[in-house]
Amino acid sequence: MKKLFPLLLAAAVSPAAALDTPNELSKAVARDYDAHLAPLLDYFHRNPELSFLEVKTAARLAKELRAAGFTVTEGVGGTGVVAILKNGPGPLVMMRADMDGLPMTEKSGLPNASTATQKDMEGNVTPVAHSCGHDIHMTSLVGTARRMAADRAAWSGTLMLIGQPAEERIGGALAMMKDGLYKRFGKPDYALGFHVKADMAVGTVLASEVSPYSGADTVEILIKGVGAHGAQPHRGKDPIVLGAMIVMGLQTIVSRELSPREPGLITVGSFHGGTKANIIGDNARLQLTVRSENPKTRALLLDGIKRMAENTARAAGMAESELPEVKLVDTPAPPVVNNIELVRRLRAAWTRELGAGAIGVEEFREGMGSEDFPMFVTDPYIPSVYFTVGGTAAQDIAAAKAGTLRLPSHHSPLFKVEHGPAVRMGVESTVVALKDLMRKR
């Protein structure tokens, strides 16, 4: 491993070393990656922590940002980190990175694959892995901090860097907002965030004018029944059969009540009921994820779930006092809505500074993944862009499209991206965006 640069990179780079060309920026980021960011990424990747339990992760991130010259506050919204660098008059711009790992075993085959375990919030010991790329995001945030601090002559304003907990649980952004994020540190004029993407070519960046992430709700249905012997089902009301009927009925809400051109999704991801083969229990539980991209569709889906559950139970002969309980659990996430004018502005800056070849190709979005970044920018409204950075070699993407290679998805135990290129483009694209928004007048 190469000897690390001193953490105070700002002291090692003079203001005269202004990054005037894409080539200079790329070279500077590459040098910093080899000397400092690669070992940091290795640390984050080997030591993931669960949502709201990112204690060591947050401490390391805070240490890095403090060393870069930022004023850092820890413990915001739990384990959240806020770093501020004031550099004269100008806008306050926020850049966010998420910190949490996932409760799963990593099987990527990488030499630094996580073997970490951690006790979760319920007291269960579980394996933990950065199988969604948050280690890339944090490392890029540190790289961005170091570049912006080293090149203060090229921009003016106040830079706010956020290390957010619990994105995977959809709750960390709201926790930071409830802890007075903007009251304590100022309301940003612009807000940015990005996600590395496993099926997008490294060396590219993309910002969409349409919603890049859907809204998400988690719904729980507690189904009541009447217990009986499995050999005498007529003496009870089987909650598992009732649950199965509800599951099938839920499928018609999207297929028959929602416009076929409108995105919407109801997935029953968990169905629990019963204890033994010959016992009809008295309850069952369904857990659903519900995805939408506008308030009208969200209301249609949530109202339809409640109606379908209750009326299916009525049809099965359950009394009004025995109807299923339908409730929202966890924290809902609104859809990500990029500011179109800002998207076009940043796309022009990336094209100008990084070259037209750095702009990724926008493809049809097949899934309805969600993000809690909107919690930072919805109320109060802040013009924002949530963009994407490529994480996989172009030849591997071509092979996947040809059907000769299967790319592992995010949240897969096989998930992996090209660490170095992804971090470098994460830093470069963010620095270009920030300098465009904070350029001296």
mmCIF file of C-alpha atoms in Angstrom, residues 103-340:
data_model
loop_
_atom_site.group_PDB
_atom_site.id
_atom_site.type_symbol
_atom_site.label_atom_id
_atom_site.label_comp_id
_atom_site.label_asym_id
_atom_site.label_seq_id
_atom_site.Cartn_x
_atom_site.Cartn_y
_atom_site.Cartn_z
ATOM 1 C CA PRO A 103 -28.063 -6.994 7.038
ATOM 2 C CA MET A 104 -26.697 -9.644 4.659
ATOM 3 C CA THR A 105 -23.669 -11.753 3.857
ATOM 4 C CA GLU A 106 -21.360 -10.514 1.113
ATOM 5 C CA LYS A 107 -20.478 -13.121 -1.535
ATOM 6 C CA SER A 108 -18.875 -10.790 -4.074
ATOM 7 C CA GLY A 109 -15.545 -12.607 -4.160
ATOM 8 C CA LEU A 110 -13.705 -9.327 -3.605
ATOM 9 C CA PRO A 111 -10.499 -9.610 -1.568
ATOM 10 C CA ASN A 112 -11.873 -7.076 0.917
ATOM 11 C CA ALA A 113 -15.349 -8.602 1.138
ATOM 12 C CA SER A 114 -17.050 -7.848 4.427
ATOM 13 C CA THR A 115 -17.036 -10.506 7.134
ATOM 14 C CA ALA A 116 -18.498 -8.096 9.680
ATOM 15 C CA THR A 117 -21.379 -8.917 11.986
ATOM 16 C CA GLN A 118 -23.351 -6.603 14.227
ATOM 17 C CA LYS A 119 -26.162 -6.760 16.738
ATOM 18 C CA ASP A 120 -29.194 -5.082 15.195
ATOM 19 C CA MET A 121 -31.707 -2.832 16.939
ATOM 20 C CA GLU A 122 -33.746 -5.869 17.959
ATOM 21 C CA GLY A 123 -30.718 -7.541 19.543
ATOM 22 C CA ASN A 124 -30.089 -10.113 16.810
ATOM 23 C CA VAL A 125 -26.559 -10.682 15.509
ATOM 24 C CA THR A 126 -26.518 -10.398 11.717
ATOM 25 C CA PRO A 127 -23.904 -10.220 8.960
ATOM 26 C CA VAL A 128 -23.480 -6.757 7.447
ATOM 27 C CA ALA A 129 -22.341 -5.731 3.952
ATOM 28 C CA HIS A 130 -22.119 -2.641 1.792
ATOM 29 C CA SER A 131 -24.144 -4.322 -0.951
ATOM 30 C CA CYS A 132 -25.654 -1.074 -2.216
ATOM 31 C CA GLY A 133 -22.581 1.089 -2.665
ATOM 32 C CA HIS A 134 -22.817 3.432 0.294
ATOM 33 C CA ASP A 135 -19.095 2.926 0.861
ATOM 34 C CA ILE A 136 -18.594 4.465 -2.599
ATOM 35 C CA HIS A 137 -20.783 7.410 -1.635
ATOM 36 C CA MET A 138 -18.952 8.155 1.617
ATOM 37 C CA THR A 139 -15.515 7.847 0.058
ATOM 38 C CA SER A 140 -16.569 10.155 -2.769
ATOM 39 C CA LEU A 141 -17.871 12.657 -0.223
ATOM 40 C CA VAL A 142 -14.478 12.718 1.468
ATOM 41 C CA GLY A 143 -12.733 13.057 -1.903
ATOM 42 C CA THR A 144 -15.063 15.944 -2.752
ATOM 43 C CA ALA A 145 -14.320 17.632 0.561
ATOM 44 C CA ARG A 146 -10.582 17.398 -0.036
ATOM 45 C CA ARG A 147 -10.773 18.749 -3.592
ATOM 46 C CA MET A 148 -13.068 21.643 -2.678
ATOM 47 C CA ALA A 149 -10.916 22.580 0.306
ATOM 48 C CA ALA A 150 -7.776 22.425 -1.828
ATOM 49 C CA ASP A 151 -9.254 24.668 -4.524
ATOM 50 C CA ARG A 152 -11.064 27.387 -2.582
ATOM 51 C CA ALA A 153 -9.929 30.023 -5.051
ATOM 52 C CA ALA A 154 -12.301 28.546 -7.664
ATOM 53 C CA TRP A 155 -15.583 28.905 -5.757
ATOM 54 C CA SER A 156 -17.427 31.027 -3.222
ATOM 55 C CA GLY A 157 -20.194 30.261 -0.776
ATOM 56 C CA THR A 158 -20.859 27.720 1.967
ATOM 57 C CA LEU A 159 -20.556 23.987 1.392
ATOM 58 C CA MET A 160 -22.586 21.615 3.572
ATOM 59 C CA LEU A 161 -21.645 17.924 3.427
ATOM 60 C CA ILE A 162 -24.040 15.416 4.982
ATOM 61 C CA GLY A 163 -23.318 11.902 6.212
ATOM 62 C CA GLN A 164 -26.816 10.457 6.527
ATOM 63 C CA PRO A 165 -27.759 7.417 8.604
ATOM 64 C CA ALA A 166 -30.391 4.820 7.854
ATOM 65 C CA GLU A 167 -31.166 5.312 4.181
ATOM 66 C CA GLU A 168 -31.847 1.589 3.856
ATOM 67 C CA ARG A 169 -34.553 1.774 6.512
ATOM 68 C CA ILE A 170 -35.938 5.014 5.001
ATOM 69 C CA GLY A 171 -35.746 7.172 8.100
ATOM 70 C CA GLY A 172 -32.335 8.744 8.511
ATOM 71 C CA ALA A 173 -33.060 11.876 6.477
ATOM 72 C CA LEU A 174 -36.254 12.532 8.433
ATOM 73 C CA ALA A 175 -34.388 11.985 11.722
ATOM 74 C CA MET A 176 -31.845 14.638 10.748
ATOM 75 C CA MET A 177 -34.588 17.050 9.716
ATOM 76 C CA LYS A 178 -36.423 16.485 13.018
ATOM 77 C CA ASP A 179 -33.148 17.266 14.786
ATOM 78 C CA GLY A 180 -33.270 20.762 13.295
ATOM 79 C CA LEU A 181 -30.829 20.274 10.425
ATOM 80 C CA TYR A 182 -31.659 23.496 8.590
ATOM 81 C CA LYS A 183 -32.425 25.512 11.710
ATOM 82 C CA ARG A 184 -28.998 24.650 13.083
ATOM 83 C CA PHE A 185 -26.894 24.829 9.928
ATOM 84 C CA GLY A 186 -28.902 26.895 7.433
ATOM 85 C CA LYS A 187 -31.342 26.077 4.646
ATOM 86 C CA PRO A 188 -29.504 25.146 1.430
ATOM 87 C CA ASP A 189 -30.103 27.017 -1.789
ATOM 88 C CA TYR A 190 -29.379 23.794 -3.684
ATOM 89 C CA ALA A 191 -29.080 20.149 -2.670
ATOM 90 C CA LEU A 192 -27.311 17.264 -4.394
ATOM 91 C CA GLY A 193 -26.905 13.544 -3.902
ATOM 92 C CA PHE A 194 -25.865 10.601 -6.044
ATOM 93 C CA HIS A 195 -26.004 6.819 -6.200
ATOM 94 C CA VAL A 196 -23.559 4.462 -7.838
ATOM 95 C CA LYS A 197 -25.330 2.183 -10.338
ATOM 96 C CA ALA A 198 -24.305 -1.386 -11.009
ATOM 97 C CA ASP A 199 -25.755 -1.543 -14.529
ATOM 98 C CA MET A 200 -24.257 1.741 -15.758
ATOM 99 C CA ALA A 201 -20.797 2.099 -17.278
ATOM 100 C CA VAL A 202 -17.958 3.456 -15.152
ATOM 101 C CA GLY A 203 -16.687 6.845 -16.220
ATOM 102 C CA THR A 204 -20.208 8.154 -16.815
ATOM 103 C CA VAL A 205 -22.649 10.343 -14.914
ATOM 104 C CA LEU A 206 -26.358 10.845 -15.514
ATOM 105 C CA ALA A 207 -29.115 13.097 -14.167
ATOM 106 C CA SER A 208 -32.701 12.423 -15.178
ATOM 107 C CA GLU A 209 -35.479 14.911 -15.838
ATOM 108 C CA VAL A 210 -38.036 12.302 -14.756
ATOM 109 C CA SER A 211 -38.273 10.715 -11.332
ATOM 110 C CA PRO A 212 -35.192 8.511 -10.835
ATOM 111 C CA TYR A 213 -36.650 6.905 -7.694
ATOM 112 C CA SER A 214 -40.211 6.101 -6.697
ATOM 113 C CA GLY A 215 -42.039 6.808 -3.474
ATOM 114 C CA ALA A 216 -42.352 3.915 -1.025
ATOM 115 C CA ASP A 217 -44.681 2.941 1.814
ATOM 116 C CA THR A 218 -44.526 -0.115 4.038
ATOM 117 C CA VAL A 219 -47.916 -1.559 4.987
ATOM 118 C CA GLU A 220 -48.686 -4.269 7.526
ATOM 119 C CA ILE A 221 -51.949 -6.238 7.531
ATOM 120 C CA LEU A 222 -52.831 -8.135 10.689
ATOM 121 C CA ILE A 223 -55.420 -10.758 9.758
ATOM 122 C CA LYS A 224 -57.718 -12.090 12.480
ATOM 123 C CA GLY A 225 -59.156 -15.574 12.412
ATOM 124 C CA VAL A 226 -60.792 -18.176 14.633
ATOM 125 C CA GLY A 227 -58.540 -21.003 15.739
ATOM 126 C CA ALA A 228 -59.533 -24.643 15.275
ATOM 127 C CA HIS A 229 -58.168 -28.158 14.735
ATOM 128 C CA GLY A 230 -56.736 -28.669 11.268
ATOM 129 C CA ALA A 231 -59.083 -31.664 10.860
ATOM 130 C CA GLN A 232 -62.128 -29.527 11.723
ATOM 131 C CA PRO A 233 -61.720 -26.357 9.641
ATOM 132 C CA HIS A 234 -65.465 -25.728 9.637
ATOM 133 C CA ARG A 235 -65.270 -24.851 13.341
ATOM 134 C CA GLY A 236 -62.870 -21.953 12.761
ATOM 135 C CA LYS A 237 -61.997 -19.152 10.368
ATOM 136 C CA ASP A 238 -58.662 -19.864 8.741
ATOM 137 C CA PRO A 239 -56.518 -16.672 8.642
ATOM 138 C CA ILE A 240 -54.037 -18.259 6.229
ATOM 139 C CA VAL A 241 -56.734 -18.937 3.653
ATOM 140 C CA LEU A 242 -58.092 -15.447 4.242
ATOM 141 C CA GLY A 243 -54.576 -14.057 3.843
ATOM 142 C CA ALA A 244 -54.104 -15.927 0.572
ATOM 143 C CA MET A 245 -57.350 -14.465 -0.728
ATOM 144 C CA ILE A 246 -56.218 -10.972 0.254
ATOM 145 C CA VAL A 247 -52.833 -11.458 -1.448
ATOM 146 C CA MET A 248 -54.499 -12.451 -4.704
ATOM 147 C CA GLY A 249 -57.064 -9.679 -4.441
ATOM 148 C CA LEU A 250 -54.350 -7.079 -3.954
ATOM 149 C CA GLN A 251 -52.953 -7.883 -7.384
ATOM 150 C CA THR A 252 -56.084 -6.523 -9.038
ATOM 151 C CA ILE A 253 -55.633 -3.040 -7.568
ATOM 152 C CA VAL A 254 -52.681 -2.315 -9.848
ATOM 153 C CA SER A 255 -53.870 -4.409 -12.784
ATOM 154 C CA ARG A 256 -57.498 -3.237 -12.811
ATOM 155 C CA GLU A 257 -57.789 0.040 -10.896
ATOM 156 C CA LEU A 258 -54.609 1.906 -11.838
ATOM 157 C CA SER A 259 -54.117 3.284 -15.328
ATOM 158 C CA PRO A 260 -51.812 0.944 -17.284
ATOM 159 C CA ARG A 261 -49.558 3.907 -18.151
ATOM 160 C CA GLU A 262 -49.160 4.976 -14.506
ATOM 161 C CA PRO A 263 -46.364 3.438 -12.390
ATOM 162 C CA GLY A 264 -47.579 1.627 -9.289
ATOM 163 C CA LEU A 265 -46.622 -1.493 -7.380
ATOM 164 C CA ILE A 266 -47.911 -3.624 -4.506
ATOM 165 C CA THR A 267 -45.612 -6.435 -3.414
ATOM 166 C CA VAL A 268 -46.390 -8.781 -0.525
ATOM 167 C CA GLY A 269 -42.922 -9.576 0.715
ATOM 168 C CA SER A 270 -43.780 -11.370 3.945
ATOM 169 C CA PHE A 271 -46.597 -13.756 4.935
ATOM 170 C CA HIS A 272 -46.493 -15.253 8.427
ATOM 171 C CA GLY A 273 -49.117 -17.469 10.025
ATOM 172 C CA GLY A 274 -49.591 -20.700 11.901
ATOM 173 C CA THR A 275 -47.405 -22.804 14.164
ATOM 174 C CA LYS A 276 -48.094 -26.458 13.284
ATOM 175 C CA ALA A 277 -49.512 -28.522 10.441
ATOM 176 C CA ASN A 278 -52.702 -29.594 12.247
ATOM 177 C CA ILE A 279 -53.528 -26.285 13.927
ATOM 178 C CA ILE A 280 -55.586 -23.516 12.378
ATOM 179 C CA GLY A 281 -54.295 -20.391 14.082
ATOM 180 C CA ASP A 282 -56.160 -17.252 14.972
ATOM 181 C CA ASN A 283 -54.006 -14.714 13.155
ATOM 182 C CA ALA A 284 -51.670 -14.113 10.219
ATOM 183 C CA ARG A 285 -49.592 -11.144 9.150
ATOM 184 C CA LEU A 286 -48.749 -9.700 5.751
ATOM 185 C CA GLN A 287 -46.053 -7.109 5.070
ATOM 186 C CA LEU A 288 -46.233 -5.089 1.858
ATOM 187 C CA THR A 289 -44.101 -2.582 0.018
ATOM 188 C CA VAL A 290 -46.140 -0.080 -1.982
ATOM 189 C CA ARG A 291 -44.518 2.069 -4.681
ATOM 190 C CA SER A 292 -45.925 5.133 -6.447
ATOM 191 C CA GLU A 293 -44.765 8.328 -8.136
ATOM 192 C CA ASN A 294 -47.482 10.864 -7.345
ATOM 193 C CA PRO A 295 -49.909 11.558 -4.447
ATOM 194 C CA LYS A 296 -53.013 10.489 -6.391
ATOM 195 C CA THR A 297 -51.616 7.047 -7.188
ATOM 196 C CA ARG A 298 -50.358 6.624 -3.630
ATOM 197 C CA ALA A 299 -53.832 7.336 -2.232
ATOM 198 C CA LEU A 300 -55.444 4.943 -4.731
ATOM 199 C CA LEU A 301 -53.108 2.103 -3.745
ATOM 200 C CA LEU A 302 -53.304 2.626 0.010
ATOM 201 C CA ASP A 303 -57.094 3.039 -0.009
ATOM 202 C CA GLY A 304 -57.416 -0.028 -2.234
ATOM 203 C CA ILE A 305 -55.328 -2.169 0.128
ATOM 204 C CA LYS A 306 -57.515 -1.298 3.105
ATOM 205 C CA ARG A 307 -60.735 -1.860 1.129
ATOM 206 C CA MET A 308 -59.537 -5.174 -0.297
ATOM 207 C CA ALA A 309 -58.425 -6.528 3.085
ATOM 208 C CA GLU A 310 -61.557 -5.534 4.974
ATOM 209 C CA ASN A 311 -64.087 -6.584 2.334
ATOM 210 C CA THR A 312 -62.374 -9.919 1.720
ATOM 211 C CA ALA A 313 -62.726 -10.608 5.431
ATOM 212 C CA ARG A 314 -66.385 -9.580 5.322
ATOM 213 C CA ALA A 315 -66.958 -11.946 2.414
ATOM 214 C CA ALA A 316 -65.403 -14.736 4.500
ATOM 215 C CA GLY A 317 -67.934 -14.106 7.262
ATOM 216 C CA MET A 318 -65.811 -12.163 9.733
ATOM 217 C CA ALA A 319 -67.610 -9.776 12.061
ATOM 218 C CA GLU A 320 -66.957 -6.044 11.924
ATOM 219 C CA SER A 321 -64.910 -6.325 15.105
ATOM 220 C CA GLU A 322 -62.775 -9.033 13.487
ATOM 221 C CA LEU A 323 -61.730 -7.223 10.323
ATOM 222 C CA PRO A 324 -58.015 -7.032 9.440
ATOM 223 C CA GLU A 325 -55.981 -4.170 10.844
ATOM 224 C CA VAL A 326 -54.195 -2.257 8.064
ATOM 225 C CA LYS A 327 -51.494 0.181 9.102
ATOM 226 C CA LEU A 328 -48.552 2.089 7.713
ATOM 227 C CA VAL A 329 -45.265 1.185 9.368
ATOM 228 C CA ASP A 330 -41.798 2.724 9.171
ATOM 229 C CA THR A 331 -41.282 6.060 7.429
ATOM 230 C CA PRO A 332 -42.728 6.706 3.953
ATOM 231 C CA ALA A 333 -40.421 8.021 1.246
ATOM 232 C CA PRO A 334 -41.755 10.469 -1.356
ATOM 233 C CA PRO A 335 -40.614 10.032 -4.960
ATOM 234 C CA VAL A 336 -37.396 11.752 -6.012
ATOM 235 C CA VAL A 337 -38.276 14.732 -8.221
ATOM 236 C CA ASN A 338 -35.296 16.454 -9.809
ATOM 237 C CA ASN A 339 -35.442 20.141 -10.662
ATOM 238 C CA ILE A 340 -35.412 20.093 -14.471
#
